[in-house]
Amino acid sequence: MNQWYKIDNAGKMFHAVSEQANSSVFRISMIMTSDVNATHLQRALDDVMKRLPMFAVKLGKGLFWDFLVENDQKLLVQREKRYPCAPIDPIETNGYLLRVVYYNKRLAVEFFHSMTDGTGALEFIKALVYYYLIHSGETVEHDGTLLDIEDEPSHYEIDDSYQNYVTKDKGKKPKETHAYQIRGEHIEETIVVHGKLCASDVHQLAKSYGTTVTAFLTAVMIHAIYKEKLNYRFRKEEIKIAIPVNLRSFFPSKTLRNFFAVVNVGMRVHDRMTIEEIIEGITSQLQSKARKESLQQSLNHHVQWQTMLAARFIPIFLKYHAIRYGYKSYGERTKSMTLTNIGRIELPKSMQKYVEHMEMVMYPTRKSPINGGMVAIKDELVISFARTIKEADLIRAFFQELTQTHNLNVHVYSNDGR
Amino acid sequence: MEHHCSNCNIYTTQQSCPLCKRQLSSEHEAIPSYPVYVSNLARRSFAQRIVLFIAIFIISTCILINLLTTPDELWVFYIIGPVVYVVLLINHTILSRAHVGSKLIFQVIALSAMLVVLDAASGNSRWSIHYVIPFLVTLSTLLVTLVVLRKPMKWREYLGYMLTMVVLGFLPVILFVSSLSYVLWPSAMTGLYALLTLIGMVLFANKSMKNEIVRRFHF
């Protein structure tokens, strides 16, 4: 039990800021075509954990930084009994920082964000579902796109790619202004609402506006927030959406740990603004912010403070206080909502018929009490909103805009109102 | 079966619309997509709340009686110290799921604090600082060492606590240097004991302990 890992650059932040109302736990699920069998799932999990030792870890406490250390206990699959993205209690998970849950047809993994990001979690669930199908006696073929348990773990998979790509170029970081903050009556449990749409219809629609699915849906959300919250207000605050960007698309990396950046896009909407204008604005902002040069700067800034010699020797509890303060006063206040799109997922052909659709649930936080996640597989696009406030008006307005203005068919389901 | 909510213009198989809560059907959904949750809120257990309430009751009553009867003589501190200590003893040491090492350190700190309060209330002769705190720190360092020796498999878990105890071992020396304490031998003894524990740890450390120290102190 000697293997240990430093927590990657982004991961450190999640340890500092997570609390009951900000679990830093995200969920990726695959909805299978038949009910999930717990025994087969457990066998598949045992296989996958052997192949991915960087996930078979527990948290260790250090003086200057916490770390992840090999966990020799067993990670058990659980029948879903708590709300999505609930904080991970190490006692409940034998020290692991992830959980694997199932309920009827849903097979879900929930990761504490310090372990990995959407890409890492995706690789994990794809492999898990593959081996689950194998243990269930289905004939599925490995086409080389999935993790193979026969392969040795690669050191590229445990890279802290932030450190690999950091440069000395400091540049000037543009000052982020405060954004409109969504408020509502706080509730203890996370409510998720999923809207299932035809992926190609949304793609066509976005294309007809000359933009991408992410930019289009972000613009629709901004419009919905404006209509529901700021239309009849004197002060038209800026509505900004935080969009996580996968840095692997810009800086080649095979890491399964965190490697993403967040770009904030948004605007001050006014009465006569049309959806077309919002889409145009968001598209151009995304194009300029999600460029290698700007992402390099954001990466550099991110790594910088942690590598400052003075900061490194400050005991961790003080550092955590500082990070929490920065996060609450700057990070959280510069966005109204996070909207993450992990894209269209490709599975080997032989696996596709066993999967109906997928879900990506992004945990809400205290200052950002509604967050959205989307994922597409085959021709099913699912947009999921997780919230810790009672009011569903924004989510309703968002889906209404899609159905009424854009004539899309939306199938909605939720863990609320049953 | 799929229902249409004309209010929100969406489709759903749920009994009521997930967005506006209007009832769309009288029948339950055939295969629910989510379970009914078991509430698992991290709240203080009932027992812990009772203990806390009793403590507040005792302390507030005593403060009132003390102020009404003998305001010149504040005997209430003799009650507050032990009552607060008992609350911590029951709610943390006995009822919480914290690690044994952290419970031990917590005990050392809580006991020391209570005795300092009692000492100050009874004329401030500083017996707590002179003798009891050094003795307590030495004893608990010895206890952690014994646990580690008895369960060598568990030393990794206890290393952090042992190091904390070593650091605490130098506290009486600091108290002496800062003139809060003026009896040298207990403080010196505790400091020496902490130093010996540290030297022992370094001398008998094998590779994996060195590895553990490296990861705990990586920066």
PDB file of C-alpha atoms in Angstrom, chain A residues 82-308:
ATOM      1  CA  ARG A  82     -29.860   9.112  -2.008  1.00  0.00           C
ATOM      2  CA  TYR A  83     -30.451  12.069  -4.245  1.00  0.00           C
ATOM      3  CA  PRO A  84     -28.008  12.627  -7.150  1.00  0.00           C
ATOM      4  CA  CYS A  85     -24.655  14.253  -6.383  1.00  0.00           C
ATOM      5  CA  ALA A  86     -25.073  13.822  -2.611  1.00  0.00           C
ATOM      6  CA  PRO A  87     -21.814  14.469  -0.729  1.00  0.00           C
ATOM      7  CA  ILE A  88     -19.596  11.400  -0.573  1.00  0.00           C
ATOM      8  CA  ASP A  89     -19.183  10.123   2.961  1.00  0.00           C
ATOM      9  CA  PRO A  90     -15.931   8.098   3.070  1.00  0.00           C
ATOM     10  CA  ILE A  91     -17.428   5.831   5.738  1.00  0.00           C
ATOM     11  CA  GLU A  92     -20.236   4.845   3.378  1.00  0.00           C
ATOM     12  CA  THR A  93     -17.854   4.214   0.440  1.00  0.00           C
ATOM     13  CA  ASN A  94     -14.990   2.493   2.323  1.00  0.00           C
ATOM     14  CA  GLY A  95     -12.875   5.592   1.810  1.00  0.00           C
ATOM     15  CA  TYR A  96     -13.383   5.809  -1.950  1.00  0.00           C
ATOM     16  CA  LEU A  97     -14.093   9.159  -3.541  1.00  0.00           C
ATOM     17  CA  LEU A  98     -16.597   7.783  -5.989  1.00  0.00           C
ATOM     18  CA  ARG A  99     -19.720   5.679  -5.894  1.00  0.00           C
ATOM     19  CA  VAL A 100     -21.329   3.350  -8.370  1.00  0.00           C
ATOM     20  CA  VAL A 101     -25.109   3.210  -8.100  1.00  0.00           C
ATOM     21  CA  TYR A 102     -27.883   1.472  -9.951  1.00  0.00           C
ATOM     22  CA  TYR A 103     -31.629   1.821 -10.002  1.00  0.00           C
ATOM     23  CA  ASN A 104     -33.916  -0.042 -12.405  1.00  0.00           C
ATOM     24  CA  LYS A 105     -32.296   0.699 -15.773  1.00  0.00           C
ATOM     25  CA  ARG A 106     -29.894   3.378 -14.548  1.00  0.00           C
ATOM     26  CA  LEU A 107     -26.223   2.643 -14.043  1.00  0.00           C
ATOM     27  CA  ALA A 108     -24.487   5.690 -12.653  1.00  0.00           C
ATOM     28  CA  VAL A 109     -21.082   6.741 -11.401  1.00  0.00           C
ATOM     29  CA  GLU A 110     -20.619   9.685  -9.097  1.00  0.00           C
ATOM     30  CA  PHE A 111     -17.172  11.162  -8.743  1.00  0.00           C
ATOM     31  CA  PHE A 112     -15.799  13.621  -6.271  1.00  0.00           C
ATOM     32  CA  HIS A 113     -14.416  16.200  -8.679  1.00  0.00           C
ATOM     33  CA  SER A 114     -10.889  16.169  -7.247  1.00  0.00           C
ATOM     34  CA  MET A 115     -10.414  12.698  -8.737  1.00  0.00           C
ATOM     35  CA  THR A 116     -11.304  13.372 -12.328  1.00  0.00           C
ATOM     36  CA  ASP A 117     -13.362  15.461 -14.722  1.00  0.00           C
ATOM     37  CA  GLY A 118     -16.108  14.528 -17.187  1.00  0.00           C
ATOM     38  CA  THR A 119     -13.672  12.940 -19.628  1.00  0.00           C
ATOM     39  CA  GLY A 120     -12.126  10.656 -17.015  1.00  0.00           C
ATOM     40  CA  ALA A 121     -15.529   9.708 -15.645  1.00  0.00           C
ATOM     41  CA  LEU A 122     -16.733   8.971 -19.152  1.00  0.00           C
ATOM     42  CA  GLU A 123     -13.850   6.580 -19.821  1.00  0.00           C
ATOM     43  CA  PHE A 124     -14.651   4.920 -16.508  1.00  0.00           C
ATOM     44  CA  ILE A 125     -18.360   4.416 -17.168  1.00  0.00           C
ATOM     45  CA  LYS A 126     -17.792   3.266 -20.740  1.00  0.00           C
ATOM     46  CA  ALA A 127     -15.399   0.575 -19.544  1.00  0.00           C
ATOM     47  CA  LEU A 128     -17.717  -0.295 -16.650  1.00  0.00           C
ATOM     48  CA  VAL A 129     -20.701  -0.770 -18.951  1.00  0.00           C
ATOM     49  CA  TYR A 130     -18.624  -2.813 -21.384  1.00  0.00           C
ATOM     50  CA  TYR A 131     -17.491  -5.242 -18.670  1.00  0.00           C
ATOM     51  CA  TYR A 132     -20.968  -5.240 -17.168  1.00  0.00           C
ATOM     52  CA  LEU A 133     -22.342  -6.447 -20.508  1.00  0.00           C
ATOM     53  CA  ILE A 134     -19.577  -9.060 -20.736  1.00  0.00           C
ATOM     54  CA  HIS A 135     -20.438 -10.387 -17.242  1.00  0.00           C
ATOM     55  CA  SER A 136     -24.106 -10.351 -18.201  1.00  0.00           C
ATOM     56  CA  GLY A 137     -23.259 -12.755 -21.022  1.00  0.00           C
ATOM     57  CA  GLU A 138     -23.969 -10.341 -23.859  1.00  0.00           C
ATOM     58  CA  THR A 139     -21.942 -10.490 -27.048  1.00  0.00           C
ATOM     59  CA  VAL A 140     -20.131  -7.206 -27.234  1.00  0.00           C
ATOM     60  CA  GLU A 141     -16.888  -6.465 -28.994  1.00  0.00           C
ATOM     61  CA  HIS A 142     -14.025  -4.337 -27.820  1.00  0.00           C
ATOM     62  CA  ASP A 143     -13.148  -2.048 -30.713  1.00  0.00           C
ATOM     63  CA  GLY A 144     -10.094  -0.467 -29.144  1.00  0.00           C
ATOM     64  CA  THR A 145     -11.816   2.770 -28.107  1.00  0.00           C
ATOM     65  CA  LEU A 146     -12.443   1.591 -24.543  1.00  0.00           C
ATOM     66  CA  LEU A 147     -10.051   0.933 -21.691  1.00  0.00           C
ATOM     67  CA  ASP A 148      -8.905  -2.655 -21.796  1.00  0.00           C
ATOM     68  CA  ILE A 149      -8.420  -4.386 -18.442  1.00  0.00           C
ATOM     69  CA  GLU A 150      -5.723  -6.570 -19.964  1.00  0.00           C
ATOM     70  CA  ASP A 151      -3.562  -3.486 -20.576  1.00  0.00           C
ATOM     71  CA  GLU A 152      -1.175  -2.184 -17.965  1.00  0.00           C
ATOM     72  CA  PRO A 153      -2.138   1.180 -16.456  1.00  0.00           C
ATOM     73  CA  SER A 154      -0.294   3.867 -18.374  1.00  0.00           C
ATOM     74  CA  HIS A 155       1.592   6.638 -16.640  1.00  0.00           C
ATOM     75  CA  TYR A 156       0.058   9.073 -19.138  1.00  0.00           C
ATOM     76  CA  GLU A 157      -3.296   8.414 -17.501  1.00  0.00           C
ATOM     77  CA  ILE A 158      -2.126   9.782 -14.156  1.00  0.00           C
ATOM     78  CA  ASP A 159      -0.428  12.879 -15.541  1.00  0.00           C
ATOM     79  CA  ASP A 160      -1.124  16.224 -13.945  1.00  0.00           C
ATOM     80  CA  SER A 161      -1.394  17.832 -17.353  1.00  0.00           C
ATOM     81  CA  TYR A 162      -1.736  21.314 -15.880  1.00  0.00           C
ATOM     82  CA  GLN A 163       1.878  21.017 -14.757  1.00  0.00           C
ATOM     83  CA  ASN A 164       2.925  19.649 -18.138  1.00  0.00           C
ATOM     84  CA  TYR A 165       1.524  22.525 -20.113  1.00  0.00           C
ATOM     85  CA  VAL A 166       2.123  25.465 -17.819  1.00  0.00           C
ATOM     86  CA  THR A 167       4.333  28.149 -19.359  1.00  0.00           C
ATOM     87  CA  LYS A 168       6.068  31.146 -17.853  1.00  0.00           C
ATOM     88  CA  ASP A 169       3.964  33.583 -19.868  1.00  0.00           C
ATOM     89  CA  LYS A 170       1.933  35.446 -17.308  1.00  0.00           C
ATOM     90  CA  GLY A 171      -0.137  37.685 -19.554  1.00  0.00           C
ATOM     91  CA  LYS A 172      -2.907  39.863 -18.235  1.00  0.00           C
ATOM     92  CA  LYS A 173      -5.943  38.162 -16.889  1.00  0.00           C
ATOM     93  CA  PRO A 174      -9.080  40.050 -17.889  1.00  0.00           C
ATOM     94  CA  LYS A 175     -11.020  41.110 -14.827  1.00  0.00           C
ATOM     95  CA  GLU A 176     -14.227  39.163 -14.399  1.00  0.00           C
ATOM     96  CA  THR A 177     -17.202  41.230 -13.336  1.00  0.00           C
ATOM     97  CA  HIS A 178     -19.945  39.983 -11.047  1.00  0.00           C
ATOM     98  CA  ALA A 179     -22.876  38.266 -12.679  1.00  0.00           C
ATOM     99  CA  TYR A 180     -26.555  37.967 -11.866  1.00  0.00           C
ATOM    100  CA  GLN A 181     -27.055  35.347  -9.146  1.00  0.00           C
ATOM    101  CA  ILE A 182     -30.039  33.017  -9.163  1.00  0.00           C
ATOM    102  CA  ARG A 183     -31.811  32.952  -5.819  1.00  0.00           C
ATOM    103  CA  GLY A 184     -34.638  30.928  -4.391  1.00  0.00           C
ATOM    104  CA  GLU A 185     -35.918  29.015  -1.393  1.00  0.00           C
ATOM    105  CA  HIS A 186     -33.145  26.641  -0.434  1.00  0.00           C
ATOM    106  CA  ILE A 187     -33.961  22.937  -0.118  1.00  0.00           C
ATOM    107  CA  GLU A 188     -31.802  20.180   1.367  1.00  0.00           C
ATOM    108  CA  GLU A 189     -32.097  17.606  -1.390  1.00  0.00           C
ATOM    109  CA  THR A 190     -31.034  18.028  -4.995  1.00  0.00           C
ATOM    110  CA  ILE A 191     -33.847  17.945  -7.522  1.00  0.00           C
ATOM    111  CA  VAL A 192     -32.905  16.921 -11.039  1.00  0.00           C
ATOM    112  CA  VAL A 193     -34.992  17.513 -14.126  1.00  0.00           C
ATOM    113  CA  HIS A 194     -33.956  15.812 -17.346  1.00  0.00           C
ATOM    114  CA  GLY A 195     -35.183  16.884 -20.760  1.00  0.00           C
ATOM    115  CA  LYS A 196     -34.677  14.375 -23.561  1.00  0.00           C
ATOM    116  CA  LEU A 197     -34.529  15.712 -27.114  1.00  0.00           C
ATOM    117  CA  CYS A 198     -33.658  14.486 -30.563  1.00  0.00           C
ATOM    118  CA  ALA A 199     -29.930  15.278 -30.908  1.00  0.00           C
ATOM    119  CA  SER A 200     -29.980  15.732 -34.674  1.00  0.00           C
ATOM    120  CA  ASP A 201     -32.928  18.148 -34.486  1.00  0.00           C
ATOM    121  CA  VAL A 202     -31.057  20.330 -31.989  1.00  0.00           C
ATOM    122  CA  HIS A 203     -27.903  20.095 -34.074  1.00  0.00           C
ATOM    123  CA  GLN A 204     -29.786  21.171 -37.209  1.00  0.00           C
ATOM    124  CA  LEU A 205     -31.393  24.025 -35.355  1.00  0.00           C
ATOM    125  CA  ALA A 206     -28.068  25.257 -33.980  1.00  0.00           C
ATOM    126  CA  LYS A 207     -26.606  24.971 -37.473  1.00  0.00           C
ATOM    127  CA  SER A 208     -29.430  27.047 -38.917  1.00  0.00           C
ATOM    128  CA  TYR A 209     -28.365  29.814 -36.526  1.00  0.00           C
ATOM    129  CA  GLY A 210     -24.770  29.319 -37.619  1.00  0.00           C
ATOM    130  CA  THR A 211     -23.591  28.117 -34.229  1.00  0.00           C
ATOM    131  CA  THR A 212     -22.835  25.049 -32.116  1.00  0.00           C
ATOM    132  CA  VAL A 213     -25.218  23.127 -29.848  1.00  0.00           C
ATOM    133  CA  THR A 214     -23.426  24.422 -26.732  1.00  0.00           C
ATOM    134  CA  ALA A 215     -23.588  28.070 -27.822  1.00  0.00           C
ATOM    135  CA  PHE A 216     -27.207  27.729 -28.932  1.00  0.00           C
ATOM    136  CA  LEU A 217     -28.419  26.154 -25.694  1.00  0.00           C
ATOM    137  CA  THR A 218     -26.382  28.630 -23.636  1.00  0.00           C
ATOM    138  CA  ALA A 219     -28.067  31.487 -25.486  1.00  0.00           C
ATOM    139  CA  VAL A 220     -31.504  29.939 -24.913  1.00  0.00           C
ATOM    140  CA  MET A 221     -30.692  29.687 -21.220  1.00  0.00           C
ATOM    141  CA  ILE A 222     -29.579  33.312 -21.029  1.00  0.00           C
ATOM    142  CA  HIS A 223     -32.785  34.338 -22.750  1.00  0.00           C
ATOM    143  CA  ALA A 224     -34.828  32.231 -20.310  1.00  0.00           C
ATOM    144  CA  ILE A 225     -33.038  33.751 -17.299  1.00  0.00           C
ATOM    145  CA  TYR A 226     -33.669  37.228 -18.659  1.00  0.00           C
ATOM    146  CA  LYS A 227     -37.352  36.609 -19.285  1.00  0.00           C
ATOM    147  CA  GLU A 228     -37.987  34.977 -15.923  1.00  0.00           C
ATOM    148  CA  LYS A 229     -35.772  37.057 -13.669  1.00  0.00           C
ATOM    149  CA  LEU A 230     -34.673  40.382 -15.119  1.00  0.00           C
ATOM    150  CA  ASN A 231     -37.289  41.473 -17.622  1.00  0.00           C
ATOM    151  CA  TYR A 232     -39.183  43.697 -15.209  1.00  0.00           C
ATOM    152  CA  ARG A 233     -36.208  44.888 -13.231  1.00  0.00           C
ATOM    153  CA  PHE A 234     -34.613  48.278 -13.403  1.00  0.00           C
ATOM    154  CA  ARG A 235     -31.107  46.877 -12.970  1.00  0.00           C
ATOM    155  CA  LYS A 236     -30.316  44.580 -15.838  1.00  0.00           C
ATOM    156  CA  GLU A 237     -27.414  42.636 -14.405  1.00  0.00           C
ATOM    157  CA  GLU A 238     -25.085  40.705 -16.630  1.00  0.00           C
ATOM    158  CA  ILE A 239     -26.119  37.085 -17.089  1.00  0.00           C
ATOM    159  CA  LYS A 240     -23.100  34.852 -17.386  1.00  0.00           C
ATOM    160  CA  ILE A 241     -22.872  31.119 -17.947  1.00  0.00           C
ATOM    161  CA  ALA A 242     -19.756  29.185 -16.977  1.00  0.00           C
ATOM    162  CA  ILE A 243     -18.825  26.588 -19.566  1.00  0.00           C
ATOM    163  CA  PRO A 244     -16.189  23.979 -18.730  1.00  0.00           C
ATOM    164  CA  VAL A 245     -13.829  23.352 -21.645  1.00  0.00           C
ATOM    165  CA  ASN A 246     -11.951  20.089 -22.111  1.00  0.00           C
ATOM    166  CA  LEU A 247      -8.305  21.107 -22.349  1.00  0.00           C
ATOM    167  CA  ARG A 248      -7.391  17.783 -23.970  1.00  0.00           C
ATOM    168  CA  SER A 249      -8.803  19.144 -27.231  1.00  0.00           C
ATOM    169  CA  PHE A 250      -6.165  21.898 -27.206  1.00  0.00           C
ATOM    170  CA  PHE A 251      -3.256  20.354 -25.308  1.00  0.00           C
ATOM    171  CA  PRO A 252      -2.782  16.682 -26.222  1.00  0.00           C
ATOM    172  CA  SER A 253      -3.112  14.570 -23.097  1.00  0.00           C
ATOM    173  CA  LYS A 254      -4.228  11.099 -22.149  1.00  0.00           C
ATOM    174  CA  THR A 255      -4.767  11.946 -18.526  1.00  0.00           C
ATOM    175  CA  LEU A 256      -7.783  10.587 -16.697  1.00  0.00           C
ATOM    176  CA  ARG A 257      -7.424  13.198 -13.996  1.00  0.00           C
ATOM    177  CA  ASN A 258      -8.764  16.742 -14.129  1.00  0.00           C
ATOM    178  CA  PHE A 259      -7.776  18.700 -17.179  1.00  0.00           C
ATOM    179  CA  PHE A 260     -10.332  21.346 -17.936  1.00  0.00           C
ATOM    180  CA  ALA A 261     -10.762  25.099 -17.803  1.00  0.00           C
ATOM    181  CA  VAL A 262     -13.879  27.173 -17.364  1.00  0.00           C
ATOM    182  CA  VAL A 263     -14.839  30.056 -19.629  1.00  0.00           C
ATOM    183  CA  ASN A 264     -17.561  32.501 -18.714  1.00  0.00           C
ATOM    184  CA  VAL A 265     -19.757  33.794 -21.502  1.00  0.00           C
ATOM    185  CA  GLY A 266     -22.696  36.117 -21.190  1.00  0.00           C
ATOM    186  CA  MET A 267     -24.099  39.564 -21.619  1.00  0.00           C
ATOM    187  CA  ARG A 268     -26.378  42.252 -20.349  1.00  0.00           C
ATOM    188  CA  VAL A 269     -29.657  41.512 -22.105  1.00  0.00           C
ATOM    189  CA  HIS A 270     -32.126  44.322 -22.791  1.00  0.00           C
ATOM    190  CA  ASP A 271     -35.768  44.513 -23.870  1.00  0.00           C
ATOM    191  CA  ARG A 272     -35.366  44.672 -27.589  1.00  0.00           C
ATOM    192  CA  MET A 273     -32.656  42.064 -27.858  1.00  0.00           C
ATOM    193  CA  THR A 274     -33.575  39.071 -30.012  1.00  0.00           C
ATOM    194  CA  ILE A 275     -32.497  35.484 -29.483  1.00  0.00           C
ATOM    195  CA  GLU A 276     -30.473  35.774 -32.717  1.00  0.00           C
ATOM    196  CA  GLU A 277     -28.420  38.605 -31.219  1.00  0.00           C
ATOM    197  CA  ILE A 278     -27.797  36.630 -28.051  1.00  0.00           C
ATOM    198  CA  ILE A 279     -26.726  33.592 -30.059  1.00  0.00           C
ATOM    199  CA  GLU A 280     -24.376  35.736 -32.130  1.00  0.00           C
ATOM    200  CA  GLY A 281     -22.821  37.296 -29.042  1.00  0.00           C
ATOM    201  CA  ILE A 282     -22.354  33.978 -27.259  1.00  0.00           C
ATOM    202  CA  THR A 283     -20.920  32.308 -30.352  1.00  0.00           C
ATOM    203  CA  SER A 284     -18.287  34.970 -30.839  1.00  0.00           C
ATOM    204  CA  GLN A 285     -17.397  35.009 -27.133  1.00  0.00           C
ATOM    205  CA  LEU A 286     -17.006  31.243 -27.098  1.00  0.00           C
ATOM    206  CA  GLN A 287     -14.847  31.373 -30.193  1.00  0.00           C
ATOM    207  CA  SER A 288     -12.525  33.933 -28.694  1.00  0.00           C
ATOM    208  CA  LYS A 289     -12.373  32.483 -25.176  1.00  0.00           C
ATOM    209  CA  ALA A 290     -12.120  28.802 -26.056  1.00  0.00           C
ATOM    210  CA  ARG A 291      -8.920  29.340 -28.045  1.00  0.00           C
ATOM    211  CA  LYS A 292      -5.592  27.806 -27.209  1.00  0.00           C
ATOM    212  CA  GLU A 293      -3.977  31.170 -26.375  1.00  0.00           C
ATOM    213  CA  SER A 294      -6.651  32.266 -23.911  1.00  0.00           C
ATOM    214  CA  LEU A 295      -6.863  28.824 -22.374  1.00  0.00           C
ATOM    215  CA  GLN A 296      -3.089  28.777 -21.952  1.00  0.00           C
ATOM    216  CA  GLN A 297      -3.327  32.000 -19.985  1.00  0.00           C
ATOM    217  CA  SER A 298      -6.087  30.704 -17.779  1.00  0.00           C
ATOM    218  CA  LEU A 299      -4.110  27.499 -17.209  1.00  0.00           C
ATOM    219  CA  ASN A 300      -1.023  29.506 -16.260  1.00  0.00           C
ATOM    220  CA  HIS A 301      -2.946  31.667 -13.811  1.00  0.00           C
ATOM    221  CA  HIS A 302      -4.497  28.614 -12.294  1.00  0.00           C
ATOM    222  CA  VAL A 303      -1.210  26.848 -11.674  1.00  0.00           C
ATOM    223  CA  GLN A 304       0.707  29.952 -10.657  1.00  0.00           C
ATOM    224  CA  TRP A 305      -0.604  30.547  -7.169  1.00  0.00           C
ATOM    225  CA  GLN A 306      -0.114  26.935  -6.211  1.00  0.00           C
ATOM    226  CA  THR A 307       3.478  26.878  -7.296  1.00  0.00           C
ATOM    227  CA  MET A 308       4.405  30.075  -5.512  1.00  0.00           C
TER     228      MET A 308
END
